[in-house]
N, CA and C of each residue as an Amber inpcrd file, in Angstrom:
protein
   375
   0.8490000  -1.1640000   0.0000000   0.0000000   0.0000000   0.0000000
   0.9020000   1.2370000   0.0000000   0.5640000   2.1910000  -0.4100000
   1.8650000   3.3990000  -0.9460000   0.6070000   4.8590000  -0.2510000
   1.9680000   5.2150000   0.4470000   1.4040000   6.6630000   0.8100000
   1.2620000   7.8550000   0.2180000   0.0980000   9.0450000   0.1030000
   0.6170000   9.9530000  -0.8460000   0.2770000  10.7270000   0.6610000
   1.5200000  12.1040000   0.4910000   1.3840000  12.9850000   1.1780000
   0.6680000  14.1050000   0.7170000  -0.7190000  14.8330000   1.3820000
  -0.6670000  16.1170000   1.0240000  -1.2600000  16.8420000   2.2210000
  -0.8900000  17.8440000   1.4370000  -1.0560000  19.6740000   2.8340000
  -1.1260000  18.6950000   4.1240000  -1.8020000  18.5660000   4.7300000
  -2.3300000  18.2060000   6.4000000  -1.9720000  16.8560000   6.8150000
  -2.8660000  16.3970000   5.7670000  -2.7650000  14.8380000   6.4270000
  -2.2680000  13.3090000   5.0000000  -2.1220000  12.2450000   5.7380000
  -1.2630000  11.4570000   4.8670000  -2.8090000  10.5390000   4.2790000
  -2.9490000  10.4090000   3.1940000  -4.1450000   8.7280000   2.8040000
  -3.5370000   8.1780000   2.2150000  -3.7760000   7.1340000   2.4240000
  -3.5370000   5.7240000   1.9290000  -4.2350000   5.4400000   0.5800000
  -3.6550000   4.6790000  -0.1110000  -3.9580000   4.1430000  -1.4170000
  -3.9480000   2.7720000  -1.5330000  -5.3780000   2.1020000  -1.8880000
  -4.8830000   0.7230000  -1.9480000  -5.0440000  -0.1290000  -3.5110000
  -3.9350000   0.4320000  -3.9810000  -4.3260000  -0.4280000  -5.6060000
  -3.9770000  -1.4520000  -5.5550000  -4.5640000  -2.4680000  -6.6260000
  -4.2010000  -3.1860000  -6.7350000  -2.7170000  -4.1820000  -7.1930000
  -2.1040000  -4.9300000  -6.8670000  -0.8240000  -5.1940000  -7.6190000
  -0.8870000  -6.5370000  -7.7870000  -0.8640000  -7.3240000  -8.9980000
  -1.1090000  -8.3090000  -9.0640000  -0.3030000  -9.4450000  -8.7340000
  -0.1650000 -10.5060000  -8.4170000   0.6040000 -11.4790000  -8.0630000
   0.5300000 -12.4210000  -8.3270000  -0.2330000 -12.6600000  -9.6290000
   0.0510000 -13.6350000 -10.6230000   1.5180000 -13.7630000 -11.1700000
   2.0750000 -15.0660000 -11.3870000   3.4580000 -14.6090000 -12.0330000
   2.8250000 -14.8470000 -13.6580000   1.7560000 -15.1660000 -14.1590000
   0.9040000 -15.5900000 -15.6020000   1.2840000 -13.8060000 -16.0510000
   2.5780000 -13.5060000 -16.6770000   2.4960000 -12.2970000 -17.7760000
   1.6180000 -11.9740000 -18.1470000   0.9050000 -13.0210000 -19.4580000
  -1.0100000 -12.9370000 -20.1350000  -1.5890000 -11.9840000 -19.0020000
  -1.7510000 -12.7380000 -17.8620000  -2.6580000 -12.3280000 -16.8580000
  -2.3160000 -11.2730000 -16.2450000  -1.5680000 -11.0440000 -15.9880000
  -1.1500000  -9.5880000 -15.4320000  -0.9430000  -8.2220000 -17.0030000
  -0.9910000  -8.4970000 -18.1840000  -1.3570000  -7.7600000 -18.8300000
  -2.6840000  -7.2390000 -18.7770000  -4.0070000  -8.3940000 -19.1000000
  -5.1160000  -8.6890000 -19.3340000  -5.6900000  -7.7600000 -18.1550000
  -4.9420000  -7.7010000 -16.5840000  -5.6110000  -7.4350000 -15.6030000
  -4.7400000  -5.7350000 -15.6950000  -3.7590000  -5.2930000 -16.1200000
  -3.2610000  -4.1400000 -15.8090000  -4.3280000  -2.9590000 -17.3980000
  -4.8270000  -3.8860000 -18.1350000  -5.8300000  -3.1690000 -19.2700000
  -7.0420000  -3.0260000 -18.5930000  -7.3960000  -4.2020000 -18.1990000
  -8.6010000  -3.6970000 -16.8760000  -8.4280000  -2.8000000 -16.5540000
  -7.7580000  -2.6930000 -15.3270000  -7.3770000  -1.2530000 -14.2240000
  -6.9810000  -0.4730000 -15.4790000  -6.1290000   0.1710000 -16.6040000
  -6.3760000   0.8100000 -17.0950000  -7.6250000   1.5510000 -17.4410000
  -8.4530000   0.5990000 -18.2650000 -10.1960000   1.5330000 -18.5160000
 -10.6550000   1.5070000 -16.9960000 -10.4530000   1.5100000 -16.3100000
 -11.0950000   2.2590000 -14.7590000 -10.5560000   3.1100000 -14.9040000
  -9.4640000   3.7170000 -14.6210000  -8.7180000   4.2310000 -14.3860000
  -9.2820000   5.7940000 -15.1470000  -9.6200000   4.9480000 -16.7060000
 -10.1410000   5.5610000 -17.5640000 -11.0140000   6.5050000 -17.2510000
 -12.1230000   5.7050000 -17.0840000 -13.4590000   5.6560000 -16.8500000
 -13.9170000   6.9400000 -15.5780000 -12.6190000   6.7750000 -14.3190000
 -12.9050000   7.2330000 -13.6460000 -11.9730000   9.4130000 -13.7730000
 -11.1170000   9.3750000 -15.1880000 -10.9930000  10.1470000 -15.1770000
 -12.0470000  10.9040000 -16.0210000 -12.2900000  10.4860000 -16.8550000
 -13.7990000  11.2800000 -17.8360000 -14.9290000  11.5760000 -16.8990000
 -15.1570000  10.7740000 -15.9570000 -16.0990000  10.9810000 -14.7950000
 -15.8930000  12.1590000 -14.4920000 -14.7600000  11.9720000 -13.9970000
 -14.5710000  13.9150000 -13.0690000 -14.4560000  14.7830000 -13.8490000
 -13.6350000  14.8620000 -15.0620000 -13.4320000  15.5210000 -16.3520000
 -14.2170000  16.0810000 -16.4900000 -16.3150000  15.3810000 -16.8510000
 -16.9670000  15.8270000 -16.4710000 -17.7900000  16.3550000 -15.9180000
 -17.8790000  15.7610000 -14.7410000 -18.7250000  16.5090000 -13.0400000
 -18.0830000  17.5010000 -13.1040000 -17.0630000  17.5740000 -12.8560000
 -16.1940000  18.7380000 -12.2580000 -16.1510000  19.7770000 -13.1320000
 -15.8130000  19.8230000 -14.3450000 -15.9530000  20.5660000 -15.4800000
 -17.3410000  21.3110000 -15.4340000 -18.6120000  20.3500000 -15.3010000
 -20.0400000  21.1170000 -15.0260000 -20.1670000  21.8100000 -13.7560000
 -19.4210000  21.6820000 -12.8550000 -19.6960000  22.0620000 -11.5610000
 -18.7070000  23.3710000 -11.3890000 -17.7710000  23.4230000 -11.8230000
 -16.6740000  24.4320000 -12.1560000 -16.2530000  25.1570000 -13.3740000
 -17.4290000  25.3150000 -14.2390000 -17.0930000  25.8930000 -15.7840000
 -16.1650000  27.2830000 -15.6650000 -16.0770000  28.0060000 -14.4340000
 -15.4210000  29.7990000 -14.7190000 -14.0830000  29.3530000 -13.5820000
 -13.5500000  28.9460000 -14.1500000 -12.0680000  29.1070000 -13.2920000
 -11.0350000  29.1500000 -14.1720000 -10.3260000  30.3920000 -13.7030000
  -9.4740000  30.9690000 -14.0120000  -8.1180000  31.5540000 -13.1090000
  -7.0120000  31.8810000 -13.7350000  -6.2270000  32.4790000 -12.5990000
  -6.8310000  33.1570000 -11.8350000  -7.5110000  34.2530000 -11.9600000
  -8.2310000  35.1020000 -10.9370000  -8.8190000  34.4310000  -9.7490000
  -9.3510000  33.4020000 -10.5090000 -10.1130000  32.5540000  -8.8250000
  -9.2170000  31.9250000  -8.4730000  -7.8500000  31.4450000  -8.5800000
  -7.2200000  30.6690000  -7.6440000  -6.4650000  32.0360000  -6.9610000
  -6.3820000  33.0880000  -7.1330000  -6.1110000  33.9600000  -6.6740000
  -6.6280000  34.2310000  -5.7380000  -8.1050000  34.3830000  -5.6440000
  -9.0870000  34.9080000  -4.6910000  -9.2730000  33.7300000  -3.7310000
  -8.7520000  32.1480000  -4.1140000  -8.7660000  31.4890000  -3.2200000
  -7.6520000  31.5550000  -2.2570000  -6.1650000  31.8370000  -2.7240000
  -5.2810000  32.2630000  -2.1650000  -5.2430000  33.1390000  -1.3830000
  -5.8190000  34.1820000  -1.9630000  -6.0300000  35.3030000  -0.8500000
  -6.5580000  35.1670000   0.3810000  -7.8500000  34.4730000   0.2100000
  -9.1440000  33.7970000   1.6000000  -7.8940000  33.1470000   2.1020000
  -6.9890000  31.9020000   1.6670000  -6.2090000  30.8640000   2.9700000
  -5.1650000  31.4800000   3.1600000  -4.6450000  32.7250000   2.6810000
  -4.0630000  33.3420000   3.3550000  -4.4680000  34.3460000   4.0930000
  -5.5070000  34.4710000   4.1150000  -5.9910000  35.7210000   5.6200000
  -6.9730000  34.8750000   6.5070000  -7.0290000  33.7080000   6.2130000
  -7.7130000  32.5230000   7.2040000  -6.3550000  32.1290000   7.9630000
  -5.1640000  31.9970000   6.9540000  -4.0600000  31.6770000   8.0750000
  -3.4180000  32.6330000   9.1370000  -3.3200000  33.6980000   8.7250000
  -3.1110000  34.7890000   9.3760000  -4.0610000  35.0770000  10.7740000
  -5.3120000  34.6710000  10.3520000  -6.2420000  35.1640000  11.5490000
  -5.9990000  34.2580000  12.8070000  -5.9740000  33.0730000  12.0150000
  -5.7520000  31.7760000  13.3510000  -4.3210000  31.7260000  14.0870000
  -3.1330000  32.2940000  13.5250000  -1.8010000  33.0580000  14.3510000
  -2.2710000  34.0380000  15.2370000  -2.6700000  34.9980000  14.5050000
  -2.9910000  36.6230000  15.1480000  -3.9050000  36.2400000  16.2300000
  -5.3230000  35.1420000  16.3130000  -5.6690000  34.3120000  17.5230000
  -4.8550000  33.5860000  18.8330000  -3.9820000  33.3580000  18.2600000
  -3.2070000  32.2090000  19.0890000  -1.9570000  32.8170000  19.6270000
  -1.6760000  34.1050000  18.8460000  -0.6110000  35.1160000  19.5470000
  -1.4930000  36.0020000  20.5460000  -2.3840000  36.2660000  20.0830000
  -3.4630000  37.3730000  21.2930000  -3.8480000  36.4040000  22.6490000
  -4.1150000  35.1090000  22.3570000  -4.4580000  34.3280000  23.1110000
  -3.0840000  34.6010000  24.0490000  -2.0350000  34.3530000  24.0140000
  -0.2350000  34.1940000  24.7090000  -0.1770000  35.6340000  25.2930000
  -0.7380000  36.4460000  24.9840000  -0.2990000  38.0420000  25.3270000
  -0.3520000  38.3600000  27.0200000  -1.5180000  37.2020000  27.1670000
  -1.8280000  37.5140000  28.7650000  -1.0190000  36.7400000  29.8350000
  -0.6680000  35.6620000  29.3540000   0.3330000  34.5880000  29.8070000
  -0.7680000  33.4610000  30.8430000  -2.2270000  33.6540000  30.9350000
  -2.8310000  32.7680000  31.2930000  -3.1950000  31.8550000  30.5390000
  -3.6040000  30.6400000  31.1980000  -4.0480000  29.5930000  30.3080000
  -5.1320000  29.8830000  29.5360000  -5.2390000  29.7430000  28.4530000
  -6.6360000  29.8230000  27.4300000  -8.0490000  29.0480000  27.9170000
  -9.1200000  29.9260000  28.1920000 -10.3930000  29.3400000  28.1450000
 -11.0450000  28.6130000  27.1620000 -11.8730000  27.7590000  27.8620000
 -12.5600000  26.8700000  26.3570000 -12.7540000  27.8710000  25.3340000
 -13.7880000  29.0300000  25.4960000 -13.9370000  29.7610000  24.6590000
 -12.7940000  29.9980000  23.7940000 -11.7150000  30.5910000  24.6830000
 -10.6250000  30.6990000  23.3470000 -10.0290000  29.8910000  22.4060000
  -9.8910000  28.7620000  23.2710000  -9.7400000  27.3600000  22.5660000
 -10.3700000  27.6730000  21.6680000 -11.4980000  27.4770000  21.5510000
 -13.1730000  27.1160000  20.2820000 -12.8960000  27.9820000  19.4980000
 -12.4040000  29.4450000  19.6410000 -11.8930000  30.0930000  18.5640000
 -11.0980000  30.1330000  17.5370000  -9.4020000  29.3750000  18.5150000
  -8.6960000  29.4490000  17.8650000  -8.7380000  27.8560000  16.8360000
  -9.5870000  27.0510000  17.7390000  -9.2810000  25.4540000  16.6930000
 -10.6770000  26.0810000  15.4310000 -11.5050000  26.9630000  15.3970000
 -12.5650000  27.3340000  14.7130000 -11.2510000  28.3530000  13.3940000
 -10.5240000  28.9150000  13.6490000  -9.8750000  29.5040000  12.8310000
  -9.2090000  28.6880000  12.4890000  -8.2680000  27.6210000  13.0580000
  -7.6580000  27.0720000  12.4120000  -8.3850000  25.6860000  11.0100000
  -9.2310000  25.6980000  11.7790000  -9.9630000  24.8810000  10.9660000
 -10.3120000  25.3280000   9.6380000 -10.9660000  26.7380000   9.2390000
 -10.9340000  27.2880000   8.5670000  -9.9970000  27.5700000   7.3510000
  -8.8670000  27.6510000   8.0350000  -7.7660000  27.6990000   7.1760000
  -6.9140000  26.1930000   6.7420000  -7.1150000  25.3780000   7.5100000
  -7.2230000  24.2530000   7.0930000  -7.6270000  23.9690000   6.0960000
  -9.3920000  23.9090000   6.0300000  -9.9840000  23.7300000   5.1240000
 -10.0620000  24.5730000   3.8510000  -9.8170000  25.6420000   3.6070000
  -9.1520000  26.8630000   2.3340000  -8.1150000  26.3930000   1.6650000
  -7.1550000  25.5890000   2.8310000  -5.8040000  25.3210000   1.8840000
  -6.1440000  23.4320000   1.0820000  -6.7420000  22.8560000   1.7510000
  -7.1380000  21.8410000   1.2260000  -8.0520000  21.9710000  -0.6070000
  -9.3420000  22.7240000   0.1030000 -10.1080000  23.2230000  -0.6800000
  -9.0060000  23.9060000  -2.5920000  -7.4860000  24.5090000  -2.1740000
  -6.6790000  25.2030000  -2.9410000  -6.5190000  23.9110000  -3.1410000
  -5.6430000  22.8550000  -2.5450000  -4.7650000  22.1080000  -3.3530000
  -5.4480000  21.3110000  -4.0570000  -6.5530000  20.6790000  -3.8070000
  -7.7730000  20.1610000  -4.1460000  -8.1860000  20.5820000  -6.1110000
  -8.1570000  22.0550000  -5.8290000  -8.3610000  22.5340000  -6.9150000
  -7.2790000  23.2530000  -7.8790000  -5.8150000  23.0400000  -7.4530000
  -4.7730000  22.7250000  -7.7360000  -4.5230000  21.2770000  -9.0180000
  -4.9270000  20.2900000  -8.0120000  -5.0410000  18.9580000  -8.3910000
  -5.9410000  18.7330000  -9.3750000  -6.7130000  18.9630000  -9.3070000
  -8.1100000  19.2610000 -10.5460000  -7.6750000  19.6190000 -11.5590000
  -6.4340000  20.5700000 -12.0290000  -6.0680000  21.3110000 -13.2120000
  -5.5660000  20.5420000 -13.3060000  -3.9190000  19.7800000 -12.6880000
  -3.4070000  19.1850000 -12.4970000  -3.4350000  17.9310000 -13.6590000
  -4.7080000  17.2340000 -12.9400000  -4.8630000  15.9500000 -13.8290000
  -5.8630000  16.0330000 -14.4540000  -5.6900000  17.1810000 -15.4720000
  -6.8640000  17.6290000 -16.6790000  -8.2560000  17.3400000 -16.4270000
  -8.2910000  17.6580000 -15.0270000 -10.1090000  17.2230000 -15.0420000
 -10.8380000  19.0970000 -15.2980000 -10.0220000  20.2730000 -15.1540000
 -10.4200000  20.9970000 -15.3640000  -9.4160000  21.8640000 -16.4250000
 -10.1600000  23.1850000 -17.0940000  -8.8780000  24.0370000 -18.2540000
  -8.9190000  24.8810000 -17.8090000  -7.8930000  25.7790000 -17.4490000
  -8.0840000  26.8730000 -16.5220000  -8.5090000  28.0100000 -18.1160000
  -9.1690000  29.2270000 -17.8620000  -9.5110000  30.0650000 -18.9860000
  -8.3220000  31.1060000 -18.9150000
């Protein structure tokens, strides 16, 4: 099983690898998994394509911009939080894991749609 790393967190991948030593058969079965493979890129090619027709540099811009002032806010939280030198209240807690979360999710949301151009499921205009 082979790891891919991205932004936050690590997933797992579980393809298949065959262990037939039958060549024939491990061709026969790697043309299989090919048209999936297929199958499953025209899929998104087109969902995604209908679901995302106006993207352009400008919007990965404007997404950049949002996870970078989502990241900023959840520092500028967590430094204001330290200023007093007491321990943080739940409340502040809830704030600062609420910002961070936020920006979490912006930068995912970017690489996400990074990845999308990436592996031609979308054309940027």
């Amino acid at each position: 099983m082979s790891t891919i790393q991205t932004g936050a967190y690590r997933r797992q991948r579980d393809h298949f690898e065959p262990q037939d030593a039958d060549p024939q058969e491990q061709r026969r079965l790697r043309g299989l998994l090919e048209q999936i493979d297929y199958a499953a890129f025209v899929a998104n090619r087109e969902v995604i394509g209908q679901m995302l027709p106006k993207v352009d540099a400008a919007a990965f811009q404007r997404l950049a911009v949002m996870t970078a002032t989502a990241r900023g806010k959840w520092v500028a939280e967590g430094l204001r939080q330290s200023e007093s030198g007491a321990p943080s209240t739940v409340d502040q807690i809830a704030r600062l894991t609420a910002a961070r979360t936020a920006y979490e999710e912006l930068a995912e949301a970017y690489e996400g749609l990074r990845r999308m151009v990436e592996r031609g499921y979308l054309n940027l205009r």
